[in-house]
PDB file of C-alpha atoms in Angstrom:
ATOM      1  CA  GLU A 281       6.865   6.758  12.602  1.00  0.00           C
ATOM      2  CA  THR A 282       3.477   6.250  10.964  1.00  0.00           C
ATOM      3  CA  GLY A 283       1.513   5.282  14.087  1.00  0.00           C
ATOM      4  CA  VAL A 284       1.231   1.675  12.889  1.00  0.00           C
ATOM      5  CA  THR A 285       3.582  -0.792  14.581  1.00  0.00           C
ATOM      6  CA  GLN A 286       4.239  -4.308  13.362  1.00  0.00           C
ATOM      7  CA  THR A 287       6.047  -7.049  15.242  1.00  0.00           C
ATOM      8  CA  PRO A 288       8.203  -8.924  14.667  1.00  0.00           C
ATOM      9  CA  ARG A 289      10.127  -7.166  11.889  1.00  0.00           C
ATOM     10  CA  HIS A 290      11.674 -10.427  10.727  1.00  0.00           C
ATOM     11  CA  LEU A 291      10.475 -14.007  11.123  1.00  0.00           C
ATOM     12  CA  VAL A 292      11.942 -17.298   9.975  1.00  0.00           C
ATOM     13  CA  MET A 293       9.755 -20.348  10.387  1.00  0.00           C
ATOM     14  CA  GLY A 294       9.574 -23.943   9.309  1.00  0.00           C
ATOM     15  CA  MET A 295       6.615 -25.329   7.432  1.00  0.00           C
ATOM     16  CA  THR A 296       5.232 -27.066  10.524  1.00  0.00           C
ATOM     17  CA  ASN A 297       5.509 -24.087  12.880  1.00  0.00           C
ATOM     18  CA  LYS A 298       2.719 -21.882  14.178  1.00  0.00           C
ATOM     19  CA  LYS A 299       3.462 -18.188  14.566  1.00  0.00           C
ATOM     20  CA  SER A 300       1.565 -14.920  14.740  1.00  0.00           C
ATOM     21  CA  LEU A 301       2.164 -11.477  13.314  1.00  0.00           C
ATOM     22  CA  LYS A 302       0.962  -8.503  15.311  1.00  0.00           C
ATOM     23  CA  CYS A 303      -0.125  -5.047  14.239  1.00  0.00           C
ATOM     24  CA  GLU A 304      -1.111  -2.142  16.465  1.00  0.00           C
ATOM     25  CA  GLN A 305      -2.317   1.315  15.453  1.00  0.00           C
ATOM     26  CA  HIS A 306      -2.422   4.425  17.646  1.00  0.00           C
ATOM     27  CA  LEU A 307      -4.289   6.631  15.199  1.00  0.00           C
ATOM     28  CA  GLY A 308      -7.901   6.091  16.254  1.00  0.00           C
ATOM     29  CA  HIS A 309      -8.695   4.434  12.940  1.00  0.00           C
ATOM     30  CA  ASN A 310     -11.660   2.138  12.323  1.00  0.00           C
ATOM     31  CA  ALA A 311     -10.343  -0.069   9.521  1.00  0.00           C
ATOM     32  CA  MET A 312      -7.314  -2.351   9.389  1.00  0.00           C
ATOM     33  CA  TYR A 313      -5.780  -4.348   6.557  1.00  0.00           C
ATOM     34  CA  TRP A 314      -3.300  -7.129   5.839  1.00  0.00           C
ATOM     35  CA  TYR A 315      -1.327  -7.048   2.576  1.00  0.00           C
ATOM     36  CA  LYS A 316       1.202  -9.441   1.103  1.00  0.00           C
ATOM     37  CA  GLN A 317       4.091  -7.985  -0.893  1.00  0.00           C
ATOM     38  CA  SER A 318       6.116 -10.434  -2.970  1.00  0.00           C
ATOM     39  CA  ALA A 319       8.989  -9.587  -5.261  1.00  0.00           C
ATOM     40  CA  LYS A 320       7.908  -8.457  -8.737  1.00  0.00           C
ATOM     41  CA  LYS A 321       4.187  -8.790  -7.955  1.00  0.00           C
ATOM     42  CA  PRO A 322       1.578  -6.146  -7.163  1.00  0.00           C
ATOM     43  CA  LEU A 323       0.613  -5.571  -3.571  1.00  0.00           C
ATOM     44  CA  GLU A 324      -2.009  -8.181  -2.666  1.00  0.00           C
ATOM     45  CA  LEU A 325      -4.831  -7.278  -0.307  1.00  0.00           C
ATOM     46  CA  MET A 326      -5.497 -10.237   2.003  1.00  0.00           C
ATOM     47  CA  PHE A 327      -8.003  -9.135   4.636  1.00  0.00           C
ATOM     48  CA  VAL A 328      -9.993  -6.046   5.593  1.00  0.00           C
ATOM     49  CA  TYR A 329     -11.573  -5.329   8.954  1.00  0.00           C
ATOM     50  CA  ASN A 330     -14.060  -2.492   9.494  1.00  0.00           C
ATOM     51  CA  PHE A 331     -15.023  -1.820  13.092  1.00  0.00           C
ATOM     52  CA  LYS A 332     -13.541  -5.230  14.024  1.00  0.00           C
ATOM     53  CA  GLU A 333     -15.704  -7.059  11.471  1.00  0.00           C
ATOM     54  CA  GLN A 334     -14.030  -8.843   8.597  1.00  0.00           C
ATOM     55  CA  THR A 335     -15.378  -7.393   5.368  1.00  0.00           C
ATOM     56  CA  GLU A 336     -12.914  -8.791   2.873  1.00  0.00           C
ATOM     57  CA  ASN A 337     -11.113 -12.071   2.407  1.00  0.00           C
ATOM     58  CA  ASN A 338      -9.405 -12.166  -0.942  1.00  0.00           C
ATOM     59  CA  SER A 339      -9.398 -15.959  -1.405  1.00  0.00           C
ATOM     60  CA  VAL A 340      -6.598 -16.310   1.099  1.00  0.00           C
ATOM     61  CA  PRO A 341      -5.632 -19.913   2.009  1.00  0.00           C
ATOM     62  CA  SER A 342      -6.860 -21.089   5.386  1.00  0.00           C
ATOM     63  CA  ARG A 343      -3.275 -21.435   6.643  1.00  0.00           C
ATOM     64  CA  PHE A 344      -3.550 -17.658   7.167  1.00  0.00           C
ATOM     65  CA  SER A 345      -6.009 -16.796   9.912  1.00  0.00           C
ATOM     66  CA  PRO A 346      -6.672 -13.158  10.862  1.00  0.00           C
ATOM     67  CA  GLU A 347      -7.940 -11.927  14.194  1.00  0.00           C
ATOM     68  CA  CYS A 348      -9.089  -8.425  15.134  1.00  0.00           C
ATOM     69  CA  PRO A 349      -9.959  -8.274  18.852  1.00  0.00           C
ATOM     70  CA  ASN A 350     -10.490  -4.502  18.798  1.00  0.00           C
ATOM     71  CA  SER A 351     -10.095  -1.626  16.378  1.00  0.00           C
ATOM     72  CA  SER A 352      -6.475  -1.003  17.461  1.00  0.00           C
ATOM     73  CA  HIS A 353      -5.058  -4.516  17.131  1.00  0.00           C
ATOM     74  CA  LEU A 354      -4.801  -6.958  14.262  1.00  0.00           C
ATOM     75  CA  PHE A 355      -3.149 -10.365  14.181  1.00  0.00           C
ATOM     76  CA  LEU A 356      -2.277 -12.791  11.425  1.00  0.00           C
ATOM     77  CA  HIS A 357      -1.942 -16.354  12.663  1.00  0.00           C
ATOM     78  CA  LEU A 358       0.251 -18.566  10.511  1.00  0.00           C
ATOM     79  CA  HIS A 359       0.110 -22.372  10.374  1.00  0.00           C
ATOM     80  CA  THR A 360       1.766 -24.941   8.077  1.00  0.00           C
ATOM     81  CA  LEU A 361       2.988 -22.350   5.605  1.00  0.00           C
ATOM     82  CA  GLN A 362       4.649 -23.070   2.287  1.00  0.00           C
ATOM     83  CA  PRO A 363       7.932 -21.636   0.974  1.00  0.00           C
ATOM     84  CA  GLU A 364       5.951 -19.548  -1.552  1.00  0.00           C
ATOM     85  CA  ASP A 365       4.400 -17.706   1.406  1.00  0.00           C
ATOM     86  CA  SER A 366       7.750 -16.029   2.061  1.00  0.00           C
ATOM     87  CA  ALA A 367       7.115 -12.314   1.556  1.00  0.00           C
ATOM     88  CA  LEU A 368       6.806  -8.956   3.275  1.00  0.00           C
ATOM     89  CA  TYR A 369       3.507  -8.764   5.167  1.00  0.00           C
ATOM     90  CA  LEU A 370       2.223  -5.249   5.603  1.00  0.00           C
ATOM     91  CA  CYS A 371      -0.432  -4.002   7.953  1.00  0.00           C
ATOM     92  CA  ALA A 372      -2.299  -0.761   7.342  1.00  0.00           C
ATOM     93  CA  SER A 373      -5.050   1.229   8.994  1.00  0.00           C
ATOM     94  CA  SER A 374      -7.369   4.013   7.900  1.00  0.00           C
ATOM     95  CA  LEU A 375     -10.265   6.160   9.026  1.00  0.00           C
ATOM     96  CA  PHE A 376     -12.930   5.094   6.635  1.00  0.00           C
ATOM     97  CA  GLY A 377     -16.027   7.209   6.244  1.00  0.00           C
ATOM     98  CA  THR A 378     -18.566   7.998   3.570  1.00  0.00           C
ATOM     99  CA  SER A 379     -16.522  10.353   1.399  1.00  0.00           C
ATOM    100  CA  GLY A 380     -14.601   7.607  -0.341  1.00  0.00           C
ATOM    101  CA  LYS A 381     -11.285   9.045   0.802  1.00  0.00           C
ATOM    102  CA  ASN A 382      -9.300   6.195   2.274  1.00  0.00           C
ATOM    103  CA  ILE A 383      -5.795   7.221   3.281  1.00  0.00           C
ATOM    104  CA  GLN A 384      -4.091   4.118   4.561  1.00  0.00           C
ATOM    105  CA  TYR A 385      -1.153   4.307   6.924  1.00  0.00           C
ATOM    106  CA  PHE A 386       1.262   1.405   6.742  1.00  0.00           C
ATOM    107  CA  GLY A 387       3.495  -0.313   9.229  1.00  0.00           C
ATOM    108  CA  ALA A 388       7.082  -1.204   8.335  1.00  0.00           C
ATOM    109  CA  GLY A 389       6.116  -4.812   7.670  1.00  0.00           C
ATOM    110  CA  THR A 390       7.211  -8.256   8.794  1.00  0.00           C
ATOM    111  CA  ARG A 391       9.700  -9.980   6.503  1.00  0.00           C
ATOM    112  CA  LEU A 392       8.687 -13.655   6.608  1.00  0.00           C
ATOM    113  CA  SER A 393      10.883 -16.498   5.408  1.00  0.00           C
ATOM    114  CA  VAL A 394       9.439 -20.010   5.309  1.00  0.00           C
ATOM    115  CA  LEU A 395      12.020 -22.782   5.169  1.00  0.00           C
TER     116      LEU A 395
ATOM    117  CA  GLY B 567     -11.993  -5.593 -11.913  1.00  0.00           C
ATOM    118  CA  GLU B 568      -9.943  -2.465 -11.486  1.00  0.00           C
ATOM    119  CA  ASP B 569      -6.465  -2.372 -12.923  1.00  0.00           C
ATOM    120  CA  VAL B 570      -3.635   0.074 -12.263  1.00  0.00           C
ATOM    121  CA  GLU B 571      -0.474   0.012 -14.366  1.00  0.00           C
ATOM    122  CA  GLN B 572       2.925   1.640 -14.024  1.00  0.00           C
ATOM    123  CA  SER B 573       6.260   1.297 -15.744  1.00  0.00           C
ATOM    124  CA  LEU B 574       8.729  -0.688 -13.650  1.00  0.00           C
ATOM    125  CA  PHE B 575      11.848   1.472 -13.703  1.00  0.00           C
ATOM    126  CA  LEU B 576      12.924   5.078 -14.055  1.00  0.00           C
ATOM    127  CA  SER B 577      16.456   6.437 -13.828  1.00  0.00           C
ATOM    128  CA  VAL B 578      17.244  10.155 -13.533  1.00  0.00           C
ATOM    129  CA  ARG B 579      20.226  12.340 -12.673  1.00  0.00           C
ATOM    130  CA  GLU B 580      20.312  14.249  -9.418  1.00  0.00           C
ATOM    131  CA  GLY B 581      18.823  17.716  -9.869  1.00  0.00           C
ATOM    132  CA  ASP B 582      16.653  16.729 -12.837  1.00  0.00           C
ATOM    133  CA  SER B 583      12.887  16.320 -12.687  1.00  0.00           C
ATOM    134  CA  SER B 584      11.346  12.861 -12.459  1.00  0.00           C
ATOM    135  CA  VAL B 585       7.968  12.006 -13.937  1.00  0.00           C
ATOM    136  CA  ILE B 586       6.316   8.769 -12.887  1.00  0.00           C
ATOM    137  CA  ASN B 587       3.244   7.724 -14.834  1.00  0.00           C
ATOM    138  CA  CYS B 588       0.247   5.589 -13.979  1.00  0.00           C
ATOM    139  CA  THR B 589      -2.834   4.481 -15.887  1.00  0.00           C
ATOM    140  CA  TYR B 590      -5.984   3.044 -14.387  1.00  0.00           C
ATOM    141  CA  THR B 591      -9.151   1.497 -15.742  1.00  0.00           C
ATOM    142  CA  ASP B 592     -11.810   2.318 -13.134  1.00  0.00           C
ATOM    143  CA  SER B 593     -13.785   5.296 -14.433  1.00  0.00           C
ATOM    144  CA  SER B 594     -15.527   5.715 -11.077  1.00  0.00           C
ATOM    145  CA  SER B 595     -12.316   6.367  -9.136  1.00  0.00           C
ATOM    146  CA  THR B 596     -12.866   9.126  -6.610  1.00  0.00           C
ATOM    147  CA  TYR B 597      -9.424   9.468  -5.056  1.00  0.00           C
ATOM    148  CA  LEU B 598      -5.991   8.651  -6.424  1.00  0.00           C
ATOM    149  CA  TYR B 599      -2.875   8.388  -4.324  1.00  0.00           C
ATOM    150  CA  TRP B 600       0.894   8.270  -4.560  1.00  0.00           C
ATOM    151  CA  TYR B 601       2.846   6.223  -2.033  1.00  0.00           C
ATOM    152  CA  LYS B 602       6.617   5.884  -1.578  1.00  0.00           C
ATOM    153  CA  GLN B 603       8.382   2.779  -0.290  1.00  0.00           C
ATOM    154  CA  GLU B 604      11.998   2.937   0.784  1.00  0.00           C
ATOM    155  CA  PRO B 605      14.036  -0.262   1.224  1.00  0.00           C
ATOM    156  CA  GLY B 606      12.989  -2.265   4.263  1.00  0.00           C
ATOM    157  CA  ALA B 607      10.051  -0.003   5.030  1.00  0.00           C
ATOM    158  CA  GLY B 608       6.319   0.135   4.561  1.00  0.00           C
ATOM    159  CA  LEU B 609       4.458   2.441   2.210  1.00  0.00           C
ATOM    160  CA  GLN B 610       4.352   6.136   3.039  1.00  0.00           C
ATOM    161  CA  LEU B 611       1.640   8.392   1.631  1.00  0.00           C
ATOM    162  CA  LEU B 612       3.135  11.232  -0.418  1.00  0.00           C
ATOM    163  CA  THR B 613       0.036  12.927  -1.748  1.00  0.00           C
ATOM    164  CA  TYR B 614      -3.447  12.296  -3.074  1.00  0.00           C
ATOM    165  CA  ILE B 615      -5.856  13.988  -5.465  1.00  0.00           C
ATOM    166  CA  PHE B 616      -9.619  14.053  -5.690  1.00  0.00           C
ATOM    167  CA  SER B 617     -10.986  13.094  -9.070  1.00  0.00           C
ATOM    168  CA  ASN B 618     -12.607  16.479  -9.752  1.00  0.00           C
ATOM    169  CA  MET B 619      -9.169  18.133  -9.688  1.00  0.00           C
ATOM    170  CA  ASP B 620      -6.661  18.032 -12.496  1.00  0.00           C
ATOM    171  CA  MET B 621      -3.589  19.241 -10.648  1.00  0.00           C
ATOM    172  CA  LYS B 622      -2.218  19.388  -7.138  1.00  0.00           C
ATOM    173  CA  GLN B 623       1.109  20.829  -6.056  1.00  0.00           C
ATOM    174  CA  ASP B 624       2.884  20.188  -2.781  1.00  0.00           C
ATOM    175  CA  GLN B 625       6.430  21.585  -2.527  1.00  0.00           C
ATOM    176  CA  ARG B 626       8.559  19.541  -4.972  1.00  0.00           C
ATOM    177  CA  LEU B 627       5.662  17.263  -5.916  1.00  0.00           C
ATOM    178  CA  THR B 628       3.156  17.943  -8.682  1.00  0.00           C
ATOM    179  CA  VAL B 629       0.314  15.545  -9.417  1.00  0.00           C
ATOM    180  CA  LEU B 630      -1.471  15.733 -12.759  1.00  0.00           C
ATOM    181  CA  LEU B 631      -4.716  13.895 -13.408  1.00  0.00           C
ATOM    182  CA  ASN B 632      -6.226  13.384 -16.858  1.00  0.00           C
ATOM    183  CA  LYS B 633      -9.535  11.798 -16.048  1.00  0.00           C
ATOM    184  CA  LYS B 634     -10.563  11.426 -19.683  1.00  0.00           C
ATOM    185  CA  ASP B 635      -7.481   9.323 -20.444  1.00  0.00           C
ATOM    186  CA  LYS B 636      -7.392   7.777 -16.941  1.00  0.00           C
ATOM    187  CA  HIS B 637      -3.799   8.902 -16.560  1.00  0.00           C
ATOM    188  CA  LEU B 638      -2.093  10.043 -13.377  1.00  0.00           C
ATOM    189  CA  SER B 639       1.437  11.367 -13.071  1.00  0.00           C
ATOM    190  CA  LEU B 640       3.772  12.406 -10.287  1.00  0.00           C
ATOM    191  CA  ARG B 641       6.473  14.951 -11.019  1.00  0.00           C
ATOM    192  CA  ILE B 642       9.328  15.353  -8.546  1.00  0.00           C
ATOM    193  CA  ALA B 643      11.279  18.550  -9.095  1.00  0.00           C
ATOM    194  CA  ASP B 644      15.010  18.748  -8.302  1.00  0.00           C
ATOM    195  CA  THR B 645      15.245  15.000  -7.659  1.00  0.00           C
ATOM    196  CA  GLN B 646      17.633  14.026  -4.880  1.00  0.00           C
ATOM    197  CA  THR B 647      19.327  10.729  -4.016  1.00  0.00           C
ATOM    198  CA  GLY B 648      16.933  10.440  -1.069  1.00  0.00           C
ATOM    199  CA  ASP B 649      14.092  10.188  -3.548  1.00  0.00           C
ATOM    200  CA  SER B 650      15.366   6.778  -4.696  1.00  0.00           C
ATOM    201  CA  ALA B 651      12.548   4.395  -3.793  1.00  0.00           C
ATOM    202  CA  ILE B 652       9.600   2.530  -5.239  1.00  0.00           C
ATOM    203  CA  TYR B 653       6.585   4.707  -6.021  1.00  0.00           C
ATOM    204  CA  PHE B 654       3.082   3.246  -6.083  1.00  0.00           C
ATOM    205  CA  CYS B 655      -0.040   4.815  -7.430  1.00  0.00           C
ATOM    206  CA  ALA B 656      -3.373   3.646  -6.050  1.00  0.00           C
ATOM    207  CA  GLU B 657      -7.026   4.383  -6.576  1.00  0.00           C
ATOM    208  CA  THR B 658     -10.249   3.942  -4.693  1.00  0.00           C
ATOM    209  CA  ASN B 659     -13.874   4.472  -5.498  1.00  0.00           C
ATOM    210  CA  PHE B 660     -16.850   4.906  -3.289  1.00  0.00           C
ATOM    211  CA  THR B 661     -19.316   2.780  -5.222  1.00  0.00           C
ATOM    212  CA  GLY B 662     -18.927  -0.596  -3.627  1.00  0.00           C
ATOM    213  CA  GLY B 663     -15.699  -1.633  -1.968  1.00  0.00           C
ATOM    214  CA  GLY B 664     -14.966   1.918  -0.988  1.00  0.00           C
ATOM    215  CA  ASN B 665     -12.382   0.983   1.569  1.00  0.00           C
ATOM    216  CA  LYS B 666     -10.193  -0.932  -0.843  1.00  0.00           C
ATOM    217  CA  LEU B 667      -7.195   0.561  -2.529  1.00  0.00           C
ATOM    218  CA  THR B 668      -6.060  -0.889  -5.835  1.00  0.00           C
ATOM    219  CA  PHE B 669      -2.311  -0.470  -6.186  1.00  0.00           C
ATOM    220  CA  GLY B 670      -0.117  -0.412  -9.241  1.00  0.00           C
ATOM    221  CA  THR B 671       2.948  -2.619  -9.502  1.00  0.00           C
ATOM    222  CA  GLY B 672       5.242   0.220  -8.440  1.00  0.00           C
ATOM    223  CA  THR B 673       7.927   2.193 -10.283  1.00  0.00           C
ATOM    224  CA  GLN B 674      11.475   1.906  -8.999  1.00  0.00           C
ATOM    225  CA  LEU B 675      13.119   5.324  -9.192  1.00  0.00           C
ATOM    226  CA  LYS B 676      16.899   5.387  -9.246  1.00  0.00           C
ATOM    227  CA  VAL B 677      18.632   8.719  -8.823  1.00  0.00           C
ATOM    228  CA  GLU B 678      22.191   8.858 -10.125  1.00  0.00           C
ATOM    229  CA  LEU B 679      24.861  11.392  -9.250  1.00  0.00           C
TER     230      LEU B 679
END
């Protein structure tokens, strides 16, 4: 148990569906992240939130829409996805300060399949 | 941009030592990390090293850092079947984008009996 909980663990959706992934951290961290992990590709950083403010959007298509209502919760809203969006979506959190040390704690991920 | 590279596969016999290597390009890296990912799970931090150190030991794990060559390694002593997983190295720097980790592609470690 890392203190970062992701739901659901598995999700199958059609290309016209709308769904949301949820992430919750109980570690008192101030930064949260969404990553995409596809087979045989490096981990891709999608979004970064510091103190609930989005500080990074790595050219992610608009069919992925993040939301961070507070520093403990992070959502990823999904709309009209493509089959190539099927992947493991990982959430992470960290306590980011000024030292540069950034230990990120990961959830178990949501395995997404787009049909 | 920053780049982190690892070999894709490593196979060892149970009881032997495993050495997983990583090279990176960012000369301003301040911290380097090793993460482990077991099947169906997220990434778990194993250990990290500050860039002004050249070695760190934690039980069966030894991290070596050669900053001149930008080379990081993770040695697992007495490798067990439970060590079979994917191992990722990652780096971060404080100068701009300090809360981003750049990950390698991961090395799949297979431990054989």
